[in-house]
Amino acid sequence: MKPVALLTLAALLFIITQCSVTHKTSQIDQIGETSSRGDSLIYEIPEDAIEVHPAAYQPSYTIINDLVHTQLKVSFDWKKMHLFGKAYITLKPHFYETDSLRLDAKGFDIHQVELVKTGGNLPLKYSYDSSSLYISLDKKYRREEQYTIYISYTAKPNELQVKGSAAINDARGLYFINADGKDPEKPRQLWTQGETESSSAWFPTIDKPNMKMTTELSMTVEDGFVTLSNGMMISSKSNGDGTHTDTWKMELPYAPYLVMMAAGPFTVVKDHFKELEVNYYLDKKYAPYAKKIFGNTPEMIDFFSKRLGVPYAWPKYSQVVVHDFVTGAMENVSATVFFDKMQQTSREMIDGNHEDIISHELFHQWFGDLITCESWSNLPLNESFATYGEYLWNEYKYGRDEADFGNNNDLNHYLYYSRSVNAPLIRYEYDDKEEVFDAISYQKGGRILHMLRKYVGDEAFFLSLKTYLESNRFGTAEVHQLRLAFEKVTGEDLNWFFDQWFLSPGHPILDIQYNYDSISKLVVVTLNQIQDAEDMVFRLPINVDIYENGTKTRREIVMNKRQQTFSFSCDTKPDLVNTDADKSLVCEKSDNKSDTSFAFQIEHAPLFMDRLEALQFFSDKSDNSFYSRVMLRGLNDTMWAIRTIAAQNIVLDNDLNGELKKKIISMASSDPKSHVRAAAIEQLGQWNDHNVEEVIENSLRDSSYLVISTALSALLELDSIKAFEAAQFLENDSSDEIISALGNIYSNLAGPDKNDFLLSQLNKDDVSYDLVSSYGIYLSRMIGNPEVVQEALSTLYDIAQNDDRWYVRFAAINTLMNSFNAMAAQKETWKNQLMQTTKETEESQNLATNLEWITTEMSALDVKIESIKTSETDENLRRILKSQ
Ligand SMILES: [Zn+2]
């Protein structure tokens, strides 16, 4: 699964979500799933009956019965948003014999429970508490005896009371989109989301990651709808009543949370990798861009298969884009579901795409799907790998710099998150399984795998992964199985690495000092681990590159004490001593190199991170004699992110011969990468120099939306009237970037005539946080205009109550509160003006009418704000609102 990054709000979200602690308590049910071991009975207590204390140990699910095969026949009531299901579930006792079975089944109406028998089914006794179905079998079964249970049921996902995670908005399992067809902007669709344990909201199963089964799913849907599920479609039959039934079969075993179905008026764009079907399901409107969006998939399948030495395991690979998806994407076996932001036009893709999500989900088809984490505690066996899959693809396809750029973002993401959460990768103790879907399992985990790769070397790393995959395929694994595979290949005891990085929390904070003793001819590197005294001391294998007289020598050291000094003989003072030369350590560090060393580093050290670190070192040193040279080197870098950072941060105090200035002006129009052009234009906007106005204006005709919106903002600084005029020509543009820029310009400059345009943008489905906030500024200026205010308030009420993103609701509530304050100020102004008018005039009558209007409006607004605040259900937002 790949959660949606909330950009600047991600941090806020992380901090807030980690504060939530919930305790589940309920009555222990009378019937538990039982197995006999000799004479003693083991009663399985339903999970939600255990009072969980904070950070309780979370064992893997105890397997009493194994799922073998699930056959489902489903149809739908779109009005009620119900699913009618007939399930045939084949199981067998895991080891001990048993005469009972517990299944997860969330919020169903159960109609029949029978044992499938030749000559007629046998009704079975059962009890059901709306979350678990406890079935008494007709006899004790032994482990070699399979049995099949038939259950007919109605699933009512929209009536479930569920709690989601930061990664998934909620956990209904089955979602009907635009069920009544009243929304003209969306197709009617249905789709499912199983992870973590929500498949049991639409079919009865043992909804645990340490289960595997084969499936056959028949879906009856209206004609015109396309269906998708795991495996291959084996039949499609018309029912002659405006519906048809498609049957999908998956003959290889996989976990219940990876079962999926989707149906809707998708357009299917066909592709292939050798004999393997590779299909893209999306809205008709975006079908022309399908190959541009997903077209690298066949090459990715080829690359991952070869890199891992283990071929893609499943009979096809389909990718489907659905509306209102609850996360970024989900790696269901052979059928990945994506959120609708995947759908971009070619022009939108100039400024970036979501290929990292594609590689992430595809890598899961090995890590997560072929081998599944045995328990949610072991989630990094899925997510750290999928995150590292992004790195591997970028490294192969776009080069190491591009991959390292992503890797550095991952490290920063984790380090920021680690300020508020300190937990090991493998988390046997947690309150809620949704907690483990975080920057530790994803970003830190990806970096730990990268560090492991650098430690054992490429050949050993990929051979270890092959060993791990081959010995656990179609099964489940704990982290120890991964370690054993690495130990088998390398011959080295790796407990220290796994204990330190997988089973313990935190990371080292390093202080690095350098010295050269010209008498003893020694380079001295002093390393200090300055994390808190109560935190562990890390064992850190580190590469040190020494650059001396045009040659580079690599030294390998191991730091295993809190403070350590390493000396290397060196005939002359080296140009650079580059500690952690691979830049693979997961740490925070202050690397106390001299300005000479950093200036040398940006020229001669090979990695993206070498250049970035040097650039960062000089970014606040514009009076340093190396500054201009280093910055010019940054502006000329081959990697776009380095050029972008240089252009964004440059200060022109010491640009003696105007070289930097000239370079930035030329980059603004001619750099091949739109992010760089935008960064250069942003820089131009800060110069307050009318000589560059023409360059900025020309950029309003750029192919990139990012460049145009940046140019608009830059022009606003130089000539607001021109910017306002230019903005009006862009009103028909649908790009979010442009609309946000227009919102920014109109917030301060537009009159009441722009209200209709702004409201039409606010009423769109995916209105941005920025636009709602800009509109707040505009509305405060228009607060004396009853017509504008009335239309505005009803739109803002709607967003504040109904937008499905809490931070957008938050922006709307904020805007409403600011409007109330602006009204109060306006009321005072009118009151004073009225007091100063001595006799009855038309003006005083108008003032009196206005005062009456604003007083009524304010009290209505006050009531409305309170009611919106009280009816808010999101815990994060409730907490923020309470503190305001
Ligand atoms: Zn994932």
mmCIF file with all atom_site columns, N, CA and C in Angstrom, residues 607-645:
data_model
loop_
_atom_site.group_PDB
_atom_site.id
_atom_site.type_symbol
_atom_site.label_atom_id
_atom_site.label_alt_id
_atom_site.label_comp_id
_atom_site.label_asym_id
_atom_site.label_entity_id
_atom_site.label_seq_id
_atom_site.pdbx_PDB_ins_code
_atom_site.Cartn_x
_atom_site.Cartn_y
_atom_site.Cartn_z
_atom_site.occupancy
_atom_site.B_iso_or_equiv
_atom_site.pdbx_formal_charge
_atom_site.auth_seq_id
_atom_site.auth_comp_id
_atom_site.auth_asym_id
_atom_site.auth_atom_id
_atom_site.pdbx_PDB_model_num
ATOM 1   N N  . LEU A 1 607 ? 28.763 11.419 -5.728  1.00 0.00 ? 607 LEU A N  1
ATOM 2   C CA . LEU A 1 607 ? 27.335 11.174 -5.487  1.00 0.00 ? 607 LEU A CA 1
ATOM 3   C C  . LEU A 1 607 ? 26.504 12.453 -5.411  1.00 0.00 ? 607 LEU A C  1
ATOM 4   N N  . PHE A 1 608 ? 25.232 12.265 -5.700  1.00 0.00 ? 608 PHE A N  1
ATOM 5   C CA . PHE A 1 608 ? 24.256 13.350 -5.539  1.00 0.00 ? 608 PHE A CA 1
ATOM 6   C C  . PHE A 1 608 ? 24.353 13.965 -4.146  1.00 0.00 ? 608 PHE A C  1
ATOM 7   N N  . MET A 1 609 ? 24.451 13.101 -3.133  1.00 0.00 ? 609 MET A N  1
ATOM 8   C CA . MET A 1 609 ? 24.484 13.599 -1.752  1.00 0.00 ? 609 MET A CA 1
ATOM 9   C C  . MET A 1 609 ? 25.761 14.377 -1.460  1.00 0.00 ? 609 MET A C  1
ATOM 10  N N  . ASP A 1 610 ? 26.863 14.030 -2.139  1.00 0.00 ? 610 ASP A N  1
ATOM 11  C CA . ASP A 1 610 ? 28.105 14.791 -1.971  1.00 0.00 ? 610 ASP A CA 1
ATOM 12  C C  . ASP A 1 610 ? 27.887 16.235 -2.398  1.00 0.00 ? 610 ASP A C  1
ATOM 13  N N  . ARG A 1 611 ? 27.248 16.367 -3.580  1.00 0.00 ? 611 ARG A N  1
ATOM 14  C CA . ARG A 1 611 ? 27.038 17.726 -4.098  1.00 0.00 ? 611 ARG A CA 1
ATOM 15  C C  . ARG A 1 611 ? 26.002 18.479 -3.268  1.00 0.00 ? 611 ARG A C  1
ATOM 16  N N  . LEU A 1 612 ? 24.956 17.736 -2.871  1.00 0.00 ? 612 LEU A N  1
ATOM 17  C CA . LEU A 1 612 ? 23.910 18.392 -2.078  1.00 0.00 ? 612 LEU A CA 1
ATOM 18  C C  . LEU A 1 612 ? 24.461 18.894 -0.745  1.00 0.00 ? 612 LEU A C  1
ATOM 19  N N  . GLU A 1 613 ? 25.259 18.051 -0.075  1.00 0.00 ? 613 GLU A N  1
ATOM 20  C CA . GLU A 1 613 ? 25.808 18.453 1.227   1.00 0.00 ? 613 GLU A CA 1
ATOM 21  C C  . GLU A 1 613 ? 26.695 19.689 1.089   1.00 0.00 ? 613 GLU A C  1
ATOM 22  N N  . ALA A 1 614 ? 27.479 19.736 0.018   1.00 0.00 ? 614 ALA A N  1
ATOM 23  C CA . ALA A 1 614 ? 28.352 20.901 -0.192  1.00 0.00 ? 614 ALA A CA 1
ATOM 24  C C  . ALA A 1 614 ? 27.510 22.153 -0.430  1.00 0.00 ? 614 ALA A C  1
ATOM 25  N N  . LEU A 1 615 ? 26.487 21.994 -1.246  1.00 0.00 ? 615 LEU A N  1
ATOM 26  C CA . LEU A 1 615 ? 25.607 23.126 -1.552  1.00 0.00 ? 615 LEU A CA 1
ATOM 27  C C  . LEU A 1 615 ? 24.920 23.632 -0.280  1.00 0.00 ? 615 LEU A C  1
ATOM 28  N N  . GLN A 1 616 ? 24.464 22.677 0.532   1.00 0.00 ? 616 GLN A N  1
ATOM 29  C CA . GLN A 1 616 ? 23.810 23.069 1.779   1.00 0.00 ? 616 GLN A CA 1
ATOM 30  C C  . GLN A 1 616 ? 24.783 23.789 2.706   1.00 0.00 ? 616 GLN A C  1
ATOM 31  N N  . PHE A 1 617 ? 26.028 23.330 2.720   1.00 0.00 ? 617 PHE A N  1
ATOM 32  C CA . PHE A 1 617 ? 27.033 23.964 3.583   1.00 0.00 ? 617 PHE A CA 1
ATOM 33  C C  . PHE A 1 617 ? 27.212 25.439 3.207   1.00 0.00 ? 617 PHE A C  1
ATOM 34  N N  . PHE A 1 618 ? 27.260 25.718 1.905   1.00 0.00 ? 618 PHE A N  1
ATOM 35  C CA . PHE A 1 618 ? 27.541 27.098 1.472   1.00 0.00 ? 618 PHE A CA 1
ATOM 36  C C  . PHE A 1 618 ? 26.292 27.972 1.378   1.00 0.00 ? 618 PHE A C  1
ATOM 37  N N  . SER A 1 619 ? 25.100 27.348 1.525   1.00 0.00 ? 619 SER A N  1
ATOM 38  C CA . SER A 1 619 ? 23.883 28.106 1.215   1.00 0.00 ? 619 SER A CA 1
ATOM 39  C C  . SER A 1 619 ? 23.739 29.379 2.064   1.00 0.00 ? 619 SER A C  1
ATOM 40  N N  . ASP A 1 620 ? 24.257 29.398 3.283   1.00 0.00 ? 620 ASP A N  1
ATOM 41  C CA . ASP A 1 620 ? 24.132 30.621 4.092   1.00 0.00 ? 620 ASP A CA 1
ATOM 42  C C  . ASP A 1 620 ? 25.494 31.324 4.256   1.00 0.00 ? 620 ASP A C  1
ATOM 43  N N  . LYS A 1 621 ? 26.388 31.095 3.281   1.00 0.00 ? 621 LYS A N  1
ATOM 44  C CA . LYS A 1 621 ? 27.729 31.698 3.396   1.00 0.00 ? 621 LYS A CA 1
ATOM 45  C C  . LYS A 1 621 ? 28.064 32.526 2.162   1.00 0.00 ? 621 LYS A C  1
ATOM 46  N N  . SER A 1 622 ? 27.211 33.479 1.843   1.00 0.00 ? 622 SER A N  1
ATOM 47  C CA . SER A 1 622 ? 27.404 34.220 0.590   1.00 0.00 ? 622 SER A CA 1
ATOM 48  C C  . SER A 1 622 ? 28.652 35.101 0.629   1.00 0.00 ? 622 SER A C  1
ATOM 49  N N  . ASP A 1 623 ? 29.224 35.300 1.831   1.00 0.00 ? 623 ASP A N  1
ATOM 50  C CA . ASP A 1 623 ? 30.449 36.103 1.885   1.00 0.00 ? 623 ASP A CA 1
ATOM 51  C C  . ASP A 1 623 ? 31.707 35.229 1.831   1.00 0.00 ? 623 ASP A C  1
ATOM 52  N N  . ASN A 1 624 ? 31.509 33.928 1.703   1.00 0.00 ? 624 ASN A N  1
ATOM 53  C CA . ASN A 1 624 ? 32.663 33.017 1.614   1.00 0.00 ? 624 ASN A CA 1
ATOM 54  C C  . ASN A 1 624 ? 33.301 33.120 0.226   1.00 0.00 ? 624 ASN A C  1
ATOM 55  N N  . SER A 1 625 ? 34.629 33.020 0.181   1.00 0.00 ? 625 SER A N  1
ATOM 56  C CA . SER A 1 625 ? 35.303 33.218 -1.103  1.00 0.00 ? 625 SER A CA 1
ATOM 57  C C  . SER A 1 625 ? 34.979 32.113 -2.118  1.00 0.00 ? 625 SER A C  1
ATOM 58  N N  . PHE A 1 626 ? 34.544 30.939 -1.634  1.00 0.00 ? 626 PHE A N  1
ATOM 59  C CA . PHE A 1 626 ? 34.189 29.847 -2.553  1.00 0.00 ? 626 PHE A CA 1
ATOM 60  C C  . PHE A 1 626 ? 32.751 29.961 -3.069  1.00 0.00 ? 626 PHE A C  1
ATOM 61  N N  . TYR A 1 627 ? 31.961 30.831 -2.430  1.00 0.00 ? 627 TYR A N  1
ATOM 62  C CA . TYR A 1 627 ? 30.509 30.823 -2.628  1.00 0.00 ? 627 TYR A CA 1
ATOM 63  C C  . TYR A 1 627 ? 30.094 30.843 -4.103  1.00 0.00 ? 627 TYR A C  1
ATOM 64  N N  . SER A 1 628 ? 30.546 31.858 -4.829  1.00 0.00 ? 628 SER A N  1
ATOM 65  C CA . SER A 1 628 ? 30.086 32.023 -6.214  1.00 0.00 ? 628 SER A CA 1
ATOM 66  C C  . SER A 1 628 ? 30.464 30.822 -7.068  1.00 0.00 ? 628 SER A C  1
ATOM 67  N N  . ARG A 1 629 ? 31.676 30.319 -6.858  1.00 0.00 ? 629 ARG A N  1
ATOM 68  C CA . ARG A 1 629 ? 32.141 29.188 -7.650  1.00 0.00 ? 629 ARG A CA 1
ATOM 69  C C  . ARG A 1 629 ? 31.290 27.941 -7.380  1.00 0.00 ? 629 ARG A C  1
ATOM 70  N N  . VAL A 1 630 ? 31.018 27.713 -6.076  1.00 0.00 ? 630 VAL A N  1
ATOM 71  C CA . VAL A 1 630 ? 30.223 26.540 -5.697  1.00 0.00 ? 630 VAL A CA 1
ATOM 72  C C  . VAL A 1 630 ? 28.799 26.659 -6.242  1.00 0.00 ? 630 VAL A C  1
ATOM 73  N N  . MET A 1 631 ? 28.224 27.853 -6.125  1.00 0.00 ? 631 MET A N  1
ATOM 74  C CA . MET A 1 631 ? 26.851 28.043 -6.592  1.00 0.00 ? 631 MET A CA 1
ATOM 75  C C  . MET A 1 631 ? 26.762 27.875 -8.115  1.00 0.00 ? 631 MET A C  1
ATOM 76  N N  . LEU A 1 632 ? 27.752 28.398 -8.798  1.00 0.00 ? 632 LEU A N  1
ATOM 77  C CA . LEU A 1 632 ? 27.757 28.265 -10.257 1.00 0.00 ? 632 LEU A CA 1
ATOM 78  C C  . LEU A 1 632 ? 27.875 26.776 -10.641 1.00 0.00 ? 632 LEU A C  1
ATOM 79  N N  . ARG A 1 633 ? 28.678 26.058 -9.885  1.00 0.00 ? 633 ARG A N  1
ATOM 80  C CA . ARG A 1 633 ? 28.803 24.617 -10.092 1.00 0.00 ? 633 ARG A CA 1
ATOM 81  C C  . ARG A 1 633 ? 27.438 23.958 -9.879  1.00 0.00 ? 633 ARG A C  1
ATOM 82  N N  . GLY A 1 634 ? 26.731 24.380 -8.838  1.00 0.00 ? 634 GLY A N  1
ATOM 83  C CA . GLY A 1 634 ? 25.388 23.852 -8.550  1.00 0.00 ? 634 GLY A CA 1
ATOM 84  C C  . GLY A 1 634 ? 24.403 24.160 -9.670  1.00 0.00 ? 634 GLY A C  1
ATOM 85  N N  . LEU A 1 635 ? 24.463 25.383 -10.185 1.00 0.00 ? 635 LEU A N  1
ATOM 86  C CA . LEU A 1 635 ? 23.534 25.779 -11.259 1.00 0.00 ? 635 LEU A CA 1
ATOM 87  C C  . LEU A 1 635 ? 23.803 24.992 -12.542 1.00 0.00 ? 635 LEU A C  1
ATOM 88  N N  . ASN A 1 636 ? 25.046 24.524 -12.698 1.00 0.00 ? 636 ASN A N  1
ATOM 89  C CA . ASN A 1 636 ? 25.413 23.779 -13.904 1.00 0.00 ? 636 ASN A CA 1
ATOM 90  C C  . ASN A 1 636 ? 25.373 22.267 -13.711 1.00 0.00 ? 636 ASN A C  1
ATOM 91  N N  . ASP A 1 637 ? 24.859 21.825 -12.573 1.00 0.00 ? 637 ASP A N  1
ATOM 92  C CA . ASP A 1 637 ? 24.898 20.387 -12.274 1.00 0.00 ? 637 ASP A CA 1
ATOM 93  C C  . ASP A 1 637 ? 24.072 19.596 -13.290 1.00 0.00 ? 637 ASP A C  1
ATOM 94  N N  . THR A 1 638 ? 24.446 18.329 -13.461 1.00 0.00 ? 638 THR A N  1
ATOM 95  C CA . THR A 1 638 ? 23.682 17.476 -14.386 1.00 0.00 ? 638 THR A CA 1
ATOM 96  C C  . THR A 1 638 ? 22.342 17.046 -13.784 1.00 0.00 ? 638 THR A C  1
ATOM 97  N N  . MET A 1 639 ? 22.241 17.105 -12.463 1.00 0.00 ? 639 MET A N  1
ATOM 98  C CA . MET A 1 639 ? 21.029 16.630 -11.788 1.00 0.00 ? 639 MET A CA 1
ATOM 99  C C  . MET A 1 639 ? 20.094 17.812 -11.529 1.00 0.00 ? 639 MET A C  1
ATOM 100 N N  . TRP A 1 640 ? 18.842 17.683 -11.986 1.00 0.00 ? 640 TRP A N  1
ATOM 101 C CA . TRP A 1 640 ? 17.914 18.823 -11.910 1.00 0.00 ? 640 TRP A CA 1
ATOM 102 C C  . TRP A 1 640 ? 17.652 19.293 -10.480 1.00 0.00 ? 640 TRP A C  1
ATOM 103 N N  . ALA A 1 641 ? 17.642 18.353 -9.525  1.00 0.00 ? 641 ALA A N  1
ATOM 104 C CA . ALA A 1 641 ? 17.319 18.757 -8.148  1.00 0.00 ? 641 ALA A CA 1
ATOM 105 C C  . ALA A 1 641 ? 18.418 19.654 -7.575  1.00 0.00 ? 641 ALA A C  1
ATOM 106 N N  . ILE A 1 642 ? 19.678 19.386 -7.958  1.00 0.00 ? 642 ILE A N  1
ATOM 107 C CA . ILE A 1 642 ? 20.789 20.232 -7.506  1.00 0.00 ? 642 ILE A CA 1
ATOM 108 C C  . ILE A 1 642 ? 20.640 21.634 -8.123  1.00 0.00 ? 642 ILE A C  1
ATOM 109 N N  . ARG A 1 643 ? 20.320 21.662 -9.428  1.00 0.00 ? 643 ARG A N  1
ATOM 110 C CA . ARG A 1 643 ? 20.143 22.974 -10.077 1.00 0.00 ? 643 ARG A CA 1
ATOM 111 C C  . ARG A 1 643 ? 18.983 23.746 -9.435  1.00 0.00 ? 643 ARG A C  1
ATOM 112 N N  . THR A 1 644 ? 17.911 23.011 -9.106  1.00 0.00 ? 644 THR A N  1
ATOM 113 C CA . THR A 1 644 ? 16.748 23.652 -8.493  1.00 0.00 ? 644 THR A CA 1
ATOM 114 C C  . THR A 1 644 ? 17.113 24.261 -7.135  1.00 0.00 ? 644 THR A C  1
ATOM 115 N N  . ILE A 1 645 ? 17.778 23.467 -6.317  1.00 0.00 ? 645 ILE A N  1
ATOM 116 C CA . ILE A 1 645 ? 18.131 23.941 -4.971  1.00 0.00 ? 645 ILE A CA 1
ATOM 117 C C  . ILE A 1 645 ? 19.076 25.135 -5.058  1.00 0.00 ? 645 ILE A C  1
#
